[in-house]
CSV table of C-alpha atoms in Angstrom, one decimal:
chain,number,residue,atom,x,y,z
A,1,MET,CA,12.9,-27.2,18.9
A,2,ILE,CA,15.4,-24.3,18.3
A,3,GLY,CA,18.9,-25.6,17.9
A,4,ARG,CA,20.8,-22.7,16.5
A,5,LEU,CA,20.4,-19.0,15.9
A,6,LYS,CA,22.4,-16.7,13.6
A,7,GLY,CA,21.8,-12.9,13.7
A,8,ILE,CA,22.8,-9.5,15.0
A,9,LEU,CA,23.6,-9.1,18.6
A,10,VAL,CA,21.4,-6.1,19.7
A,11,HIS,CA,21.8,-6.3,23.5
A,12,LYS,CA,24.0,-8.0,26.1
A,13,GLN,CA,24.0,-7.7,29.8
A,14,PRO,CA,25.0,-10.8,31.7
A,15,PRO,CA,23.4,-13.3,31.8
A,16,TRP,CA,21.0,-12.0,29.2
A,17,LEU,CA,21.4,-11.2,25.5
A,18,VAL,CA,19.1,-10.5,22.6
A,19,VAL,CA,19.8,-11.6,19.0
A,20,ASP,CA,17.9,-10.1,16.1
A,21,VAL,CA,17.2,-12.8,13.5
A,22,HIS,CA,15.5,-11.2,10.4
A,23,GLY,CA,13.5,-8.8,12.6
A,24,VAL,CA,12.6,-11.1,15.4
A,25,GLY,CA,14.5,-10.6,18.7
A,26,TYR,CA,15.3,-13.7,20.6
A,27,GLU,CA,16.1,-13.3,24.3
A,28,LEU,CA,18.6,-15.8,25.6
A,29,GLU,CA,20.3,-16.6,28.8
A,30,ALA,CA,24.0,-17.5,28.4
A,31,PRO,CA,26.9,-18.4,30.6
A,32,MET,CA,29.9,-16.1,31.1
A,33,SER,CA,32.0,-18.6,29.0
A,34,THR,CA,30.0,-17.4,26.1
A,35,PHE,CA,29.8,-13.7,27.1
A,36,TYR,CA,33.6,-13.5,27.1
A,37,ASP,CA,33.8,-14.1,23.4
A,38,LEU,CA,30.7,-12.3,22.1
A,39,PRO,CA,31.2,-9.6,19.5
A,40,ALA,CA,30.3,-6.0,20.3
A,41,VAL,CA,26.6,-5.0,20.0
A,42,GLY,CA,25.8,-4.7,16.3
A,43,GLY,CA,28.0,-7.6,15.4
A,44,GLU,CA,26.9,-10.9,13.9
A,45,VAL,CA,26.7,-13.9,16.2
A,46,SER,CA,25.9,-17.6,15.8
A,47,LEU,CA,24.8,-19.5,18.8
A,48,PHE,CA,23.9,-23.1,19.6
A,49,THR,CA,20.8,-23.1,21.7
A,50,HIS,CA,18.9,-25.1,24.2
A,51,TYR,CA,15.2,-24.8,24.5
A,52,ALA,CA,13.5,-25.6,27.8
A,53,GLN,CA,9.8,-25.6,28.6
A,54,LYS,CA,8.4,-25.8,32.1
A,55,GLU,CA,4.8,-25.7,33.3
A,56,ASP,CA,4.9,-21.9,33.8
A,57,SER,CA,7.8,-20.7,31.6
A,58,VAL,CA,9.8,-21.1,28.4
A,59,SER,CA,13.5,-20.4,28.3
A,60,LEU,CA,16.1,-20.3,25.6
A,61,TYR,CA,19.8,-20.6,26.4
A,62,GLY,CA,22.7,-19.7,24.1
A,63,PHE,CA,26.2,-21.0,23.7
A,64,LEU,CA,29.0,-20.1,21.4
A,65,SER,CA,30.3,-23.7,21.2
A,66,GLU,CA,28.7,-27.2,21.0
A,67,PRO,CA,30.9,-28.4,24.0
A,68,GLU,CA,29.4,-25.7,26.2
A,69,ARG,CA,25.9,-26.8,25.3
A,70,ARG,CA,26.7,-30.4,25.8
A,71,LEU,CA,28.2,-29.7,29.2
A,72,PHE,CA,25.1,-27.6,30.1
A,73,ARG,CA,22.9,-30.6,29.2
A,74,ASP,CA,25.1,-33.2,30.9
A,75,VAL,CA,25.3,-31.3,34.2
A,76,GLN,CA,21.5,-31.2,34.4
A,77,ARG,CA,21.4,-35.0,34.3
A,78,VAL,CA,22.8,-35.1,37.8
A,79,SER,CA,20.1,-35.3,40.4
A,80,GLY,CA,19.2,-32.0,42.0
A,81,ILE,CA,20.8,-29.8,39.3
A,82,GLY,CA,18.9,-27.4,37.1
A,83,ALA,CA,19.6,-24.8,34.5
A,84,LYS,CA,20.7,-22.1,37.0
A,85,ILE,CA,23.4,-24.3,38.5
A,86,ALA,CA,24.4,-25.6,35.0
A,87,LEU,CA,24.9,-21.9,33.9
A,88,ALA,CA,26.9,-21.2,37.1
A,89,VAL,CA,29.2,-24.2,36.3
A,90,LEU,CA,30.0,-22.9,32.8
A,91,SER,CA,30.4,-19.3,34.1
A,92,GLY,CA,32.6,-20.3,36.9
A,93,ALA,CA,34.7,-23.0,35.4
A,94,GLY,CA,34.2,-23.4,31.6
A,95,VAL,CA,34.3,-26.7,29.8
A,96,ASP,CA,38.1,-27.5,30.2
A,97,GLU,CA,38.3,-26.5,33.8
A,98,PHE,CA,35.2,-28.3,34.9
A,99,ALA,CA,36.3,-31.5,33.1
A,100,ARG,CA,39.7,-31.2,35.0
A,101,LEU,CA,38.0,-30.6,38.3
A,102,VAL,CA,35.7,-33.6,37.9
A,103,GLN,CA,38.4,-36.0,36.7
A,104,ALA,CA,40.6,-34.8,39.6
A,105,GLY,CA,37.7,-35.4,42.1
A,106,ASP,CA,38.2,-31.8,43.4
A,107,VAL,CA,35.2,-31.5,45.7
A,108,THR,CA,36.5,-28.4,47.4
A,109,ALA,CA,36.8,-26.4,44.1
A,110,LEU,CA,33.4,-27.6,42.8
A,111,THR,CA,31.7,-26.4,46.0
A,112,ARG,CA,32.9,-22.9,45.3
A,113,ILE,CA,30.5,-22.7,42.4
A,114,PRO,CA,27.2,-21.2,43.6
A,115,GLY,CA,24.5,-23.7,44.4
A,116,ILE,CA,26.8,-26.7,44.6
A,117,GLY,CA,27.2,-28.3,48.1
A,118,LYS,CA,29.5,-31.1,49.1
A,119,LYS,CA,27.0,-33.9,48.3
A,120,THR,CA,26.1,-32.4,44.9
A,121,ALA,CA,29.8,-32.1,44.0
A,122,GLU,CA,30.4,-35.7,45.0
A,123,ARG,CA,27.4,-36.8,42.8
A,124,MET,CA,28.8,-34.8,39.9
A,125,ILE,CA,32.1,-36.4,40.2
A,126,VAL,CA,30.6,-39.9,40.3
A,127,GLU,CA,28.1,-39.3,37.5
A,128,LEU,CA,30.1,-37.1,35.2
A,129,ARG,CA,33.6,-38.4,35.4
A,130,GLU,CA,33.3,-40.8,32.5
A,131,ARG,CA,31.5,-38.3,30.3
A,132,MET,CA,34.2,-35.7,31.0
A,133,ALA,CA,36.9,-38.2,30.2
A,134,ASP,CA,35.2,-38.9,26.9
A,135,MET,CA,34.9,-35.2,26.1
A,136,VAL,CA,38.6,-34.6,26.7
A,137,ALA,CA,39.6,-37.8,24.8
A,138,ALA,CA,37.5,-36.7,21.8
A,139,GLY,CA,39.1,-33.3,21.9
A,140,VAL,CA,35.8,-31.5,22.1
A,141,ALA,CA,36.6,-29.4,25.1
A,142,VAL,CA,37.4,-25.8,24.3
A,143,GLY,CA,40.3,-23.9,25.6
A,144,GLY,CA,40.2,-20.9,27.8
A,145,ALA,CA,38.0,-18.2,26.3
A,146,ALA,CA,39.8,-15.3,24.7
A,147,LYS,CA,38.8,-11.8,25.5
A,148,GLY,CA,36.3,-10.7,23.0
A,149,ALA,CA,35.2,-7.2,21.9
A,150,ALA,CA,33.0,-5.7,24.5
A,151,ASN,CA,31.0,-2.5,25.0
A,152,VAL,CA,32.3,-0.3,27.7
A,153,ALA,CA,29.5,0.0,30.2
A,154,ALA,CA,28.8,3.2,32.1
A,155,ASP,CA,29.7,1.4,35.3
A,156,PRO,CA,31.4,-2.0,34.6
A,157,LEU,CA,31.8,-2.6,38.3
A,158,SER,CA,28.1,-2.4,39.0
A,159,GLU,CA,27.3,-4.5,35.9
A,160,ALA,CA,29.8,-7.2,37.1
A,161,THR,CA,28.3,-7.1,40.6
A,162,ILE,CA,24.7,-7.6,39.2
A,163,ALA,CA,25.9,-10.4,36.9
A,164,LEU,CA,27.6,-12.2,39.8
A,165,GLN,CA,24.3,-12.0,41.8
A,166,GLN,CA,22.5,-13.5,38.8
A,167,LEU,CA,25.0,-16.4,38.9
A,168,GLY,CA,23.9,-17.1,42.5
A,169,TYR,CA,26.3,-15.2,44.7
A,170,LYS,CA,24.8,-13.2,47.6
A,171,PRO,CA,24.8,-9.4,47.1
A,172,ALA,CA,27.5,-8.6,49.6
A,173,GLU,CA,29.7,-11.5,48.3
A,174,ALA,CA,29.2,-10.4,44.7
A,175,GLN,CA,30.1,-6.8,45.5
A,176,ARG,CA,33.3,-8.0,47.4
A,177,MET,CA,34.3,-10.3,44.6
A,178,ALA,CA,33.8,-7.6,41.9
A,179,ARG,CA,35.7,-4.9,43.9
A,180,GLN,CA,38.7,-7.2,44.5
A,181,ALA,CA,38.9,-8.2,40.9
A,182,PHE,CA,38.4,-4.7,39.5
A,183,ALA,CA,41.3,-2.8,37.9
A,184,GLU,CA,41.1,0.6,36.2
A,185,GLY,CA,40.0,0.2,32.6
A,186,ASP,CA,38.4,-3.2,33.0
A,187,VAL,CA,35.1,-3.9,31.3
A,188,ALA,CA,32.4,-6.0,33.1
A,189,GLU,CA,33.3,-9.3,31.4
A,190,THR,CA,36.9,-8.9,32.5
A,191,ILE,CA,36.0,-8.2,36.1
A,192,ILE,CA,33.6,-11.2,36.2
A,193,ARG,CA,36.2,-13.5,34.7
A,194,LYS,CA,38.8,-12.5,37.3
A,195,ALA,CA,36.3,-12.7,40.1
A,196,LEU,CA,35.2,-16.2,39.1
A,197,GLN,CA,38.8,-17.4,38.6
A,198,SER,CA,39.7,-16.2,42.1
A,199,ALA,CA,36.6,-17.9,43.6
A,200,LEU,CA,37.8,-21.3,42.3
A,201,ARG,CA,41.2,-21.0,43.8
């Protein structure tokens, strides 16, 4: 229904962002792989979108690249996986890393992503291995996200902790991960990226 949006980024706080398109503000949920490369608030942004309608809600998801959107959709084809876990996959691993983990059959690393247990990780490997191989072969996987411009939050550590909870980590775990990843001068996106990378190790 809505496949792409181009407008001004007026708000961003993981996992939510708002894009103003000719006076209409679209609220979207996005993975951290997209947040890392967003411009500062006030900058122009173009996002691929995925529209989802359920009985009691309508959701719009945003992605900076087509491979991210494709992976978001592919992951949800696996039995028992919904949008929340699909976002956690992209936030925790990104396209390239997830494709590598699936092709390598790395159940242990996949279970470190919130919401994914051993059986789900095994199903993902069986059901997505061929798709991931096709993505890599076609060269559509994107490289590691570069650090984009970001607004300095009043308290980046708190913002990062809240974002990690939104991704499915328990409050105490999210707080521990954020604190261990934090370095003086880090913005929230940097703390989240470091915390998620550590979680996969």
